[in-house]
CSV table of C-alpha atoms in Angstrom, one decimal:
chain,number,residue,atom,x,y,z
U,23,MET,CA,-23.5,204.3,190.3
U,24,PRO,CA,-20.5,203.6,192.1
U,25,ASP,CA,-20.9,199.4,190.9
U,26,LEU,CA,-21.1,200.7,187.2
U,27,MET,CA,-17.9,203.0,187.6
U,28,ASN,CA,-16.2,200.0,189.1
U,29,THR,CA,-17.4,198.0,186.2
U,30,ILE,CA,-16.3,200.4,183.8
U,31,GLY,CA,-12.8,200.6,185.7
U,32,ILE,CA,-12.5,196.6,185.8
U,33,TRP,CA,-13.4,196.4,181.9
U,34,LEU,CA,-10.4,199.6,181.6
U,35,ALA,CA,-7.9,197.6,183.2
U,36,ALA,CA,-8.9,194.3,181.7
U,37,PHE,CA,-8.5,196.1,178.6
U,38,PHE,CA,-4.7,198.1,179.2
U,39,THR,CA,-4.0,194.2,180.5
U,40,PHE,CA,-4.5,193.1,177.3
U,41,CYS,CA,-3.0,195.8,175.2
U,42,ILE,CA,0.5,195.8,177.1
U,43,PHE,CA,0.0,191.5,176.6
U,44,SER,CA,-0.3,192.0,173.1
U,45,PHE,CA,3.1,192.8,173.0
U,46,LEU,CA,4.1,189.1,173.7
U,47,TYR,CA,2.9,188.8,169.9
U,48,ARG,CA,4.8,192.1,168.2
U,49,ASP,CA,5.0,195.8,168.9
U,50,ASN,CA,1.4,196.9,167.8
U,51,PRO,CA,-0.8,200.3,168.0
U,52,PHE,CA,-2.8,199.1,170.9
U,53,TYR,CA,0.7,197.9,173.1
U,54,LYS,CA,2.0,201.8,172.1
U,55,LEU,CA,-1.2,203.4,173.1
U,56,ALA,CA,-0.8,201.7,176.4
U,57,GLU,CA,2.6,202.8,176.7
U,58,GLN,CA,2.2,206.4,176.4
U,59,ILE,CA,-0.7,206.0,178.4
U,60,PHE,CA,1.5,204.6,181.3
U,61,VAL,CA,4.6,207.1,180.6
U,62,GLY,CA,1.9,210.0,181.2
U,63,LEU,CA,0.0,209.0,183.9
U,64,SER,CA,3.5,208.0,186.2
U,65,ALA,CA,4.7,211.4,185.4
U,66,GLY,CA,1.6,213.1,186.2
U,67,TYR,CA,1.0,210.7,189.4
U,68,GLY,CA,4.6,211.7,190.5
U,69,LEU,CA,4.5,215.1,190.3
U,70,ILE,CA,1.0,215.3,191.9
U,71,TYR,CA,2.2,212.8,194.5
U,72,VAL,CA,5.5,215.2,195.4
U,73,VAL,CA,3.2,218.2,195.1
U,74,TYR,CA,1.2,216.6,198.0
U,75,SER,CA,3.5,215.0,200.1
U,76,THR,CA,6.3,217.5,200.0
U,77,MET,CA,5.8,220.9,198.6
U,78,VAL,CA,2.1,221.3,200.0
U,79,PRO,CA,3.0,220.6,203.7
U,80,ASN,CA,6.9,222.0,203.7
U,81,LEU,CA,6.3,224.9,201.5
U,82,PHE,CA,3.2,226.4,200.3
U,83,ALA,CA,1.0,225.4,203.7
U,84,LYS,CA,3.6,227.0,206.0
U,85,LEU,CA,3.8,230.2,203.8
U,86,SER,CA,0.3,230.8,203.7
U,87,GLN,CA,-0.5,230.1,207.2
U,88,ASP,CA,2.5,232.6,208.5
U,89,PHE,CA,4.3,233.9,206.1
U,90,SER,CA,6.3,236.9,208.0
U,91,GLY,CA,7.2,233.6,210.5
U,92,ASN,CA,8.0,231.4,207.5
U,93,LEU,CA,10.5,234.0,205.4
U,94,ILE,CA,13.5,231.7,205.6
U,95,LEU,CA,11.3,229.1,203.2
U,96,LEU,CA,11.5,231.7,200.3
U,97,ILE,CA,15.0,230.9,199.8
U,98,PRO,CA,14.6,227.5,198.8
U,99,PHE,CA,11.6,228.6,197.0
U,100,ALA,CA,13.6,231.1,195.1
U,101,LEU,CA,16.1,228.1,194.2
U,102,GLY,CA,13.8,226.0,193.7
U,103,LEU,CA,12.3,228.3,190.7
U,104,MET,CA,16.1,228.7,189.9
U,105,MET,CA,16.3,225.3,189.3
U,106,LEU,CA,13.9,225.4,186.5
U,107,THR,CA,16.0,227.8,184.8
U,108,ARG,CA,17.5,224.7,183.5
U,109,ILE,CA,15.3,224.0,181.0
U,110,TYR,CA,16.6,227.3,178.9
U,111,PRO,CA,20.2,226.7,177.3
U,112,LYS,CA,21.0,230.7,178.2
U,113,THR,CA,19.6,230.4,181.5
U,114,GLN,CA,20.9,226.7,182.3
U,115,TRP,CA,24.3,228.4,184.3
U,116,ILE,CA,21.5,229.9,187.3
U,117,SER,CA,20.4,226.1,188.0
U,118,ARG,CA,24.3,225.4,189.3
U,119,TYR,CA,23.6,227.1,193.0
U,120,PRO,CA,20.1,224.6,193.7
U,121,ILE,CA,22.1,221.8,192.1
U,122,SER,CA,25.3,222.5,194.0
U,123,ILE,CA,23.5,223.1,197.7
U,124,VAL,CA,21.1,219.6,196.8
U,125,ILE,CA,24.7,217.7,195.6
U,126,GLY,CA,26.6,218.7,198.3
U,127,THR,CA,23.8,217.8,201.1
U,128,SER,CA,23.0,214.4,199.6
U,129,ALA,CA,26.6,213.5,198.9
U,130,ALA,CA,27.5,214.1,202.4
U,131,ILE,CA,23.9,212.2,203.4
U,132,SER,CA,25.5,209.4,201.6
U,133,VAL,CA,28.7,209.5,202.9
U,134,MET,CA,27.3,209.4,206.7
U,135,ARG,CA,25.0,206.8,205.7
U,136,SER,CA,27.2,204.8,203.7
U,137,LEU,CA,29.6,204.8,206.7
U,138,LYS,CA,27.2,203.7,209.2
U,139,THR,CA,25.1,201.4,207.9
U,140,ASP,CA,26.9,199.9,204.9
U,141,LEU,CA,30.5,200.0,205.8
U,142,LEU,CA,30.9,200.1,209.9
U,143,LEU,CA,27.7,197.6,210.4
U,144,GLN,CA,28.3,195.1,207.9
U,145,VAL,CA,32.0,195.1,208.6
U,146,GLY,CA,30.7,194.4,212.3
U,147,ALA,CA,28.6,191.8,211.6
U,148,THR,CA,31.2,189.9,209.5
U,149,ILE,CA,33.4,189.8,212.5
U,150,ILE,CA,31.8,186.5,214.3
U,151,ASN,CA,32.5,183.1,215.9
U,152,PRO,CA,32.4,181.0,213.2
U,153,PHE,CA,32.0,177.8,215.8
U,154,GLN,CA,29.4,179.8,217.8
U,155,GLY,CA,26.7,177.9,215.6
U,156,SER,CA,25.1,174.8,217.9
U,157,THR,CA,24.7,173.0,214.1
U,158,ALA,CA,27.0,171.7,211.5
U,159,SER,CA,25.2,173.9,208.5
U,160,GLU,CA,25.7,176.8,211.0
U,161,ILE,CA,29.4,176.6,211.2
U,162,SER,CA,29.7,176.3,207.9
U,163,GLY,CA,27.2,178.7,207.0
U,164,ASN,CA,29.0,181.6,209.5
U,165,LEU,CA,32.7,180.2,207.8
U,166,LEU,CA,30.9,180.9,204.3
U,167,VAL,CA,30.0,184.4,205.1
U,168,ILE,CA,33.4,185.2,206.7
U,169,ILE,CA,35.3,183.9,203.5
U,170,GLY,CA,32.8,185.2,201.0
U,171,THR,CA,32.7,188.6,202.4
U,172,LEU,CA,36.3,188.9,202.2
U,173,CYS,CA,37.0,187.3,199.0
U,174,GLY,CA,34.1,189.3,197.8
U,175,VAL,CA,35.4,192.8,198.4
U,176,TYR,CA,38.8,191.6,197.8
U,177,PHE,CA,37.7,191.1,194.0
U,178,PHE,CA,36.6,194.6,194.3
U,179,TYR,CA,39.8,195.8,194.9
U,180,PHE,CA,41.3,197.2,191.8
U,181,SER,CA,44.4,199.3,192.6
U,182,LYS,CA,47.0,196.7,191.8
U,183,LYS,CA,46.7,194.1,189.4
U,184,GLN,CA,45.3,190.4,190.2
U,185,GLU,CA,47.8,187.7,189.1
U,186,GLY,CA,49.0,184.5,190.2
U,187,LEU,CA,48.4,183.5,194.1
U,188,ALA,CA,46.5,187.3,194.5
U,189,LYS,CA,43.9,185.9,191.9
U,190,ILE,CA,42.8,182.8,193.8
U,191,PRO,CA,40.8,184.7,196.7
U,192,SER,CA,39.7,187.2,194.2
U,193,LYS,CA,38.4,184.2,192.0
U,194,ILE,CA,36.5,182.4,195.1
U,195,GLY,CA,35.1,186.2,195.4
U,196,VAL,CA,33.4,186.0,191.9
U,197,TYR,CA,32.1,182.6,192.7
U,198,PHE,CA,30.1,183.7,195.6
U,199,LEU,CA,28.8,187.1,193.5
U,200,MET,CA,27.7,183.9,190.8
U,201,VAL,CA,25.9,182.5,193.7
U,202,SER,CA,24.6,185.7,194.8
U,203,PHE,CA,23.4,186.8,191.2
U,204,GLY,CA,22.1,183.4,190.7
U,205,ALA,CA,19.9,183.8,194.1
U,206,THR,CA,18.9,187.2,193.3
U,207,PHE,CA,17.5,186.5,189.3
U,208,GLY,CA,15.8,183.5,190.8
U,209,TYR,CA,13.9,186.0,193.4
U,210,THR,CA,13.3,188.3,190.4
U,211,VAL,CA,11.5,185.6,188.2
U,212,MET,CA,9.7,184.5,191.2
U,213,ALA,CA,8.5,188.0,191.6
U,214,ARG,CA,7.6,188.2,188.0
U,215,ILE,CA,5.6,185.3,187.6
U,216,SER,CA,3.7,186.5,190.8
U,217,LEU,CA,2.9,189.7,189.0
U,218,LEU,CA,2.1,188.0,186.2
U,219,ILE,CA,-0.5,185.2,188.2
U,220,GLY,CA,-1.7,188.5,189.6
U,221,ARG,CA,-2.9,189.5,186.6
U,222,LEU,CA,-4.5,186.0,185.3
U,223,GLU,CA,-5.9,186.1,188.4
U,224,PHE,CA,-7.6,189.5,187.7
U,225,LEU,CA,-8.8,188.8,184.5
U,226,ARG,CA,-10.5,185.2,185.3
U,227,LYS,CA,-11.8,186.5,189.0
U,228,ASP,CA,-12.5,190.4,188.9
U,229,TRP,CA,-13.1,190.5,184.9
U,230,LEU,CA,-14.9,187.3,184.1
U,231,HIS,CA,-15.8,186.1,187.3
U,232,ILE,CA,-14.6,182.3,186.4
U,233,ILE,CA,-13.3,181.4,189.9
U,234,ASN,CA,-14.3,182.9,193.0
I,6,MET,CA,31.1,233.3,189.8
I,7,LYS,CA,29.6,231.0,187.5
I,8,ARG,CA,31.4,228.1,188.8
I,9,ASN,CA,33.1,229.0,192.0
I,10,ILE,CA,30.1,230.0,194.2
I,11,PRO,CA,28.0,226.8,193.3
I,12,LEU,CA,31.5,224.8,194.4
I,13,ILE,CA,31.5,227.3,197.7
I,14,LEU,CA,27.8,226.2,198.3
I,15,ALA,CA,27.9,222.2,197.7
I,16,PHE,CA,31.0,222.6,200.1
I,17,VAL,CA,29.1,224.8,203.0
I,18,SER,CA,26.1,222.3,203.0
I,19,GLY,CA,28.0,219.0,202.7
I,20,LEU,CA,30.4,220.2,205.5
I,21,ILE,CA,27.5,221.2,207.8
I,22,VAL,CA,25.9,217.4,206.9
I,23,ILE,CA,29.1,215.8,207.7
I,24,PHE,CA,30.0,218.4,211.0
I,25,SER,CA,26.1,217.8,212.2
I,26,GLU,CA,26.7,213.7,212.8
I,27,PHE,CA,29.6,214.7,215.1
I,28,ILE,CA,28.5,218.1,217.0
I,29,PRO,CA,24.4,216.9,217.3
I,30,HIS,CA,23.6,220.3,218.7
I,31,ARG,CA,22.8,223.8,218.4
I,32,PRO,CA,23.5,225.6,215.7
I,33,PHE,CA,24.5,222.5,213.5
I,34,SER,CA,21.5,220.7,214.2
I,35,SER,CA,18.7,223.2,213.5
I,36,ILE,CA,21.0,224.1,210.3
I,37,VAL,CA,20.6,221.1,209.5
I,38,ASP,CA,17.1,220.3,209.9
I,39,SER,CA,16.7,223.6,208.0
I,40,LEU,CA,18.7,222.4,205.0
I,41,GLN,CA,17.1,219.0,204.8
I,42,GLU,CA,13.9,220.7,204.4
I,43,TRP,CA,15.0,223.2,201.7
I,44,PHE,CA,16.6,219.9,200.0
I,45,MET,CA,12.8,218.0,199.8
I,46,ILE,CA,11.8,221.3,198.7
I,47,ILE,CA,14.6,221.9,195.5
I,48,SER,CA,13.5,218.2,195.0
I,49,GLY,CA,10.7,218.7,194.6
I,50,PHE,CA,11.3,221.4,192.0
I,51,ALA,CA,13.7,219.0,190.1
I,52,MET,CA,10.8,217.0,189.8
I,53,LEU,CA,8.7,219.0,187.9
I,54,LEU,CA,12.2,220.2,185.8
I,55,GLY,CA,11.6,216.3,184.9
I,56,VAL,CA,8.2,216.5,184.1
I,57,MET,CA,8.9,219.8,181.8
I,58,SER,CA,11.6,217.9,179.9
I,59,LEU,CA,9.2,215.1,179.4
I,60,LEU,CA,6.6,217.1,178.2
I,61,ARG,CA,9.2,219.4,176.2
I,62,MET,CA,10.2,216.0,174.2
I,63,ASN,CA,6.7,214.6,173.9
I,64,ALA,CA,5.8,218.2,172.4
I,65,ALA,CA,8.4,218.6,169.9
I,66,LYS,CA,7.5,214.7,168.6
I,67,VAL,CA,4.0,216.0,168.3
I,68,SER,CA,4.7,219.5,166.7
I,69,THR,CA,7.4,217.9,163.9
I,70,ARG,CA,4.8,215.1,163.2
I,71,SER,CA,7.8,212.6,163.6
I,72,PRO,CA,6.8,208.9,163.2
I,73,ASP,CA,4.0,207.6,166.1
I,74,TRP,CA,3.3,211.2,166.9
I,75,GLN,CA,-0.2,210.3,167.6
I,76,TYR,CA,1.0,208.6,170.6
I,77,HIS,CA,3.2,211.3,172.2
I,78,LEU,CA,-0.2,213.3,171.8
I,79,ILE,CA,-2.1,210.9,173.9
I,80,GLY,CA,0.8,210.9,176.6
I,81,ILE,CA,0.8,214.4,176.8
I,82,ILE,CA,-3.1,214.1,177.1
I,83,SER,CA,-3.0,211.5,179.8
I,84,PHE,CA,-0.8,213.5,181.5
I,85,GLY,CA,-2.4,216.2,181.6
I,86,LEU,CA,-5.5,214.7,182.6
I,87,MET,CA,-4.2,213.3,186.2
I,88,VAL,CA,-2.6,216.4,186.9
I,89,LEU,CA,-5.9,217.8,186.5
I,90,MET,CA,-8.0,215.2,188.2
I,91,GLY,CA,-5.3,215.4,191.2
I,92,ALA,CA,-5.3,219.4,191.3
I,93,LEU,CA,-8.9,219.9,191.6
I,94,TRP,CA,-10.4,217.2,193.5
I,95,GLY,CA,-7.0,216.0,195.3
I,96,MET,CA,-5.9,212.7,196.3
I,97,GLU,CA,-6.4,210.2,198.7
I,98,GLU,CA,-7.3,212.4,202.1
I,99,GLN,CA,-5.3,215.7,200.4
I,100,ALA,CA,-8.4,218.1,199.1
I,101,GLY,CA,-7.7,219.6,196.0
I,102,ILE,CA,-8.2,223.2,194.7
I,103,LEU,CA,-12.0,222.5,194.6
I,104,GLY,CA,-11.9,220.6,198.0
I,105,GLN,CA,-12.7,217.0,198.8
I,106,GLY,CA,-14.9,216.4,196.0
I,107,ALA,CA,-17.6,214.6,197.5
I,108,SER,CA,-20.4,214.6,194.8
I,109,ILE,CA,-17.6,213.6,192.2
I,110,SER,CA,-16.4,210.7,194.7
I,111,ALA,CA,-19.7,209.6,195.4
I,112,TRP,CA,-20.5,209.4,191.6
I,113,LEU,CA,-17.1,207.2,191.0
I,114,GLY,CA,-16.6,205.7,194.3
I,115,LYS,CA,-13.4,207.3,195.0
I,116,LYS,CA,-11.9,210.3,193.8
I,117,PRO,CA,-11.4,210.5,190.1
I,118,PHE,CA,-7.2,210.8,190.7
I,119,ASP,CA,-7.5,207.6,192.6
I,120,TYR,CA,-9.9,206.0,190.6
I,121,THR,CA,-7.6,206.1,187.3
I,122,TYR,CA,-4.3,205.0,189.8
I,123,THR,CA,-6.8,202.0,190.9
I,124,HIS,CA,-7.9,201.4,187.4
I,125,VAL,CA,-5.8,202.3,184.9
I,126,PHE,CA,-2.0,203.3,186.4
I,127,VAL,CA,-1.9,199.9,188.6
I,128,PRO,CA,-3.4,197.7,185.8
I,129,LEU,CA,-0.5,199.2,183.5
I,130,SER,CA,2.5,199.1,185.7
I,131,ALA,CA,1.3,195.3,187.2
I,132,THR,CA,1.3,194.2,183.0
I,133,LEU,CA,4.5,195.7,182.3
I,134,PHE,CA,6.4,194.4,184.9
I,135,SER,CA,4.8,190.7,184.8
I,136,LEU,CA,5.4,191.3,180.8
I,137,LEU,CA,9.2,191.0,182.0
I,138,ALA,CA,8.5,187.2,183.2
I,139,PHE,CA,8.2,186.1,179.6
I,140,PHE,CA,12.0,188.2,178.2
I,141,ILE,CA,13.5,187.1,181.5
I,142,ALA,CA,13.6,183.0,180.4
I,143,SER,CA,15.0,184.2,177.1
I,144,ALA,CA,17.7,186.1,178.8
I,145,ALA,CA,18.3,183.1,181.3
I,146,TYR,CA,18.8,181.2,178.2
I,147,ARG,CA,21.4,183.0,176.8
I,148,ALA,CA,23.1,183.8,180.4
I,149,PHE,CA,23.2,179.6,180.8
I,150,ILE,CA,24.2,178.5,177.7
I,151,ILE,CA,28.1,179.9,178.5
I,152,ARG,CA,29.5,176.8,179.7
I,153,THR,CA,31.8,178.4,182.6
I,154,LEU,CA,32.0,177.2,186.4
I,155,GLU,CA,30.4,180.5,187.0
I,156,SER,CA,27.7,180.8,184.7
I,157,ASN,CA,27.0,176.6,186.5
I,158,LEU,CA,27.0,178.1,189.8
I,159,LEU,CA,24.6,181.5,188.7
I,160,MET,CA,22.3,178.5,187.4
I,161,ILE,CA,22.4,176.0,190.3
I,162,ALA,CA,21.7,178.9,192.4
I,163,ALA,CA,18.9,180.0,190.5
I,164,VAL,CA,17.2,176.9,190.0
I,165,ILE,CA,17.4,175.9,193.8
I,166,VAL,CA,16.0,179.3,194.8
I,167,ILE,CA,13.3,179.2,192.0
I,168,LEU,CA,12.3,175.3,193.3
I,169,GLY,CA,12.9,175.9,196.7
I,170,ARG,CA,10.5,178.8,196.6
I,171,THR,CA,7.5,176.7,195.3
I,172,GLY,CA,5.2,173.7,196.1
I,173,PHE,CA,6.7,171.6,192.9
I,174,GLY,CA,10.2,172.0,194.7
I,175,THR,CA,9.1,171.2,198.2
I,176,MET,CA,7.6,167.8,196.4
I,177,LEU,CA,10.3,167.3,194.5
I,178,THR,CA,12.5,166.4,197.9
I,179,GLY,CA,9.9,165.9,200.4
I,180,TRP,CA,10.4,161.8,200.3
I,181,LEU,CA,13.7,163.0,201.6
I,182,PRO,CA,14.1,161.1,205.1
I,183,GLU,CA,14.5,163.3,208.3
I,184,SER,CA,18.5,163.1,208.6
I,185,TYR,CA,18.9,164.8,205.3
I,186,ARG,CA,16.5,167.5,205.9
I,187,PHE,CA,19.3,169.8,205.0
I,188,TRP,CA,18.8,168.5,201.6
I,189,HIS,CA,15.0,169.6,201.0
I,190,LEU,CA,15.1,172.0,198.3
I,191,PRO,CA,13.3,174.7,200.7
I,192,ASN,CA,16.1,174.2,203.3
I,193,LEU,CA,19.1,174.8,200.6
I,194,ALA,CA,17.0,177.2,199.4
I,195,ASP,CA,17.0,179.1,202.8
I,196,TYR,CA,20.6,178.0,203.5
I,197,ILE,CA,21.6,179.8,199.7
I,198,MET,CA,19.8,183.2,201.1
I,199,GLN,CA,21.2,183.1,204.3
I,200,TYR,CA,25.1,182.3,203.6
I,201,PRO,CA,26.6,182.4,200.4
I,202,ASN,CA,24.3,185.2,199.3
I,203,THR,CA,24.3,187.6,202.5
I,204,ALA,CA,28.6,187.1,202.2
I,205,ALA,CA,28.1,188.2,198.4
I,206,GLN,CA,25.7,191.1,199.8
I,207,ARG,CA,28.0,192.2,202.1
I,208,ALA,CA,30.6,192.0,200.1
I,209,ILE,CA,28.9,194.1,197.4
I,210,MET,CA,27.6,196.4,200.5
I,211,ILE,CA,31.4,197.4,201.6
I,212,SER,CA,32.7,197.9,198.2
I,213,ALA,CA,29.9,200.0,197.2
I,214,ALA,CA,30.1,202.3,200.7
I,215,LEU,CA,33.7,202.9,200.3
I,216,GLY,CA,32.6,204.0,196.5
I,217,VAL,CA,30.2,206.1,197.5
I,218,ILE,CA,32.5,207.8,200.6
I,219,GLY,CA,35.2,208.4,198.1
I,220,SER,CA,32.8,209.8,195.1
I,221,GLY,CA,30.9,211.9,197.6
I,222,LEU,CA,34.3,213.6,199.8
I,223,ARG,CA,35.4,214.1,195.7
I,224,ILE,CA,32.2,216.0,195.1
I,225,ILE,CA,32.4,217.9,198.7
I,226,LEU,CA,35.6,219.1,198.0
I,227,GLY,CA,35.4,220.5,194.5
I,228,ILE,CA,37.4,217.4,192.8
I,229,GLU,CA,34.4,216.2,190.9
I,230,ARG,CA,32.5,219.0,189.3
I,231,SER,CA,30.9,217.1,186.5
I,232,TYR,CA,27.4,217.9,187.8
I,233,LEU,CA,28.1,221.7,186.9
I,234,GLY,CA,27.6,220.7,183.3
I,235,GLY,CA,29.6,222.6,180.3
I,236,ASP,CA,31.3,226.1,180.7
I,237,LYS,CA,29.1,228.3,179.3
């Protein structure tokens, strides 16, 4: 039986693959059907995943095993329920309390993480001796990293109008950003094409058994 | 009352987390552990709120018989089925209300939730994202048609990275002698990724970090209050 169900599963996957690809022709009922099923399944998957990975181990399991020892957990439970009051306009203000705790905590976590990993570590990694490289390409690369980082950061300085000589580093920063966006674009294209190849391989290998 | 208490809560919770970074001892360390656990629990309810909002929007479209309401009904049904399967028999090693669902798992080959995930959700998501490969090409054409130095730099970098990551790119410059190996497309692509790309990404990260620190402090100090919504 599992083999038959697996075959049915492969046919289902092939059907939905064609439903999505049909959009290349134009918007049609098959695409709309697959799109809405995807939305529904995504929401369902997300909810079940959060319940099993966060809510059960952190809240429900602890409360059911030792209720009196985990009474403190009733506070986030109550705050979570208060969050749901946002759905009705009249009771919306109640949700401000849990939201403020979430926002305050996440803002502080982001501040500290950005300060340590994105600011101090990155600045530290840029303060290097450019001539420590063993080859010409390494030395030129190190120089590019220093110049590109400084000019790029300068480009994002919006407190003063950049004109005249002050515009030059900003312009160099833009060039570096464009090269980076191009490289990122190239990577994205490759990732999407590899997904496309994956789908075509599924159709030819798992569904039609044309290739081994 | 309706605005001041939330502002105080955000200030206190934010301040405790920041203090705990500089004073990693009790009581701050234990308070922060509890606060992070609370944060996760409340975020779980926020996910539930998002799903409720989505369902409400779709249900409104179905009840008012708006155009294509049938598809929204199918969306609600597929959501309900996914939740029901996950709740009854669980997912992966997690048991549901009816336990591990050994008999249905033996029949399907895996749990119903995992079966739907593997055979419907994964193909749908992979195909939807692969569809972008076609649209990204037309978007690229529109972007590269602008004849400026910036757009040319963007295009050249993109082409080098794309070709440098394929066998075709290796073949194109494979005939170059070893002394010119820097100009081999794969090496050139690596160079772009390692140096100019790193420089620009680093500039973005540093600038974004300054922005995040600024806006985070504004929220904690109560200057930024938009998350509280209107004055109702």
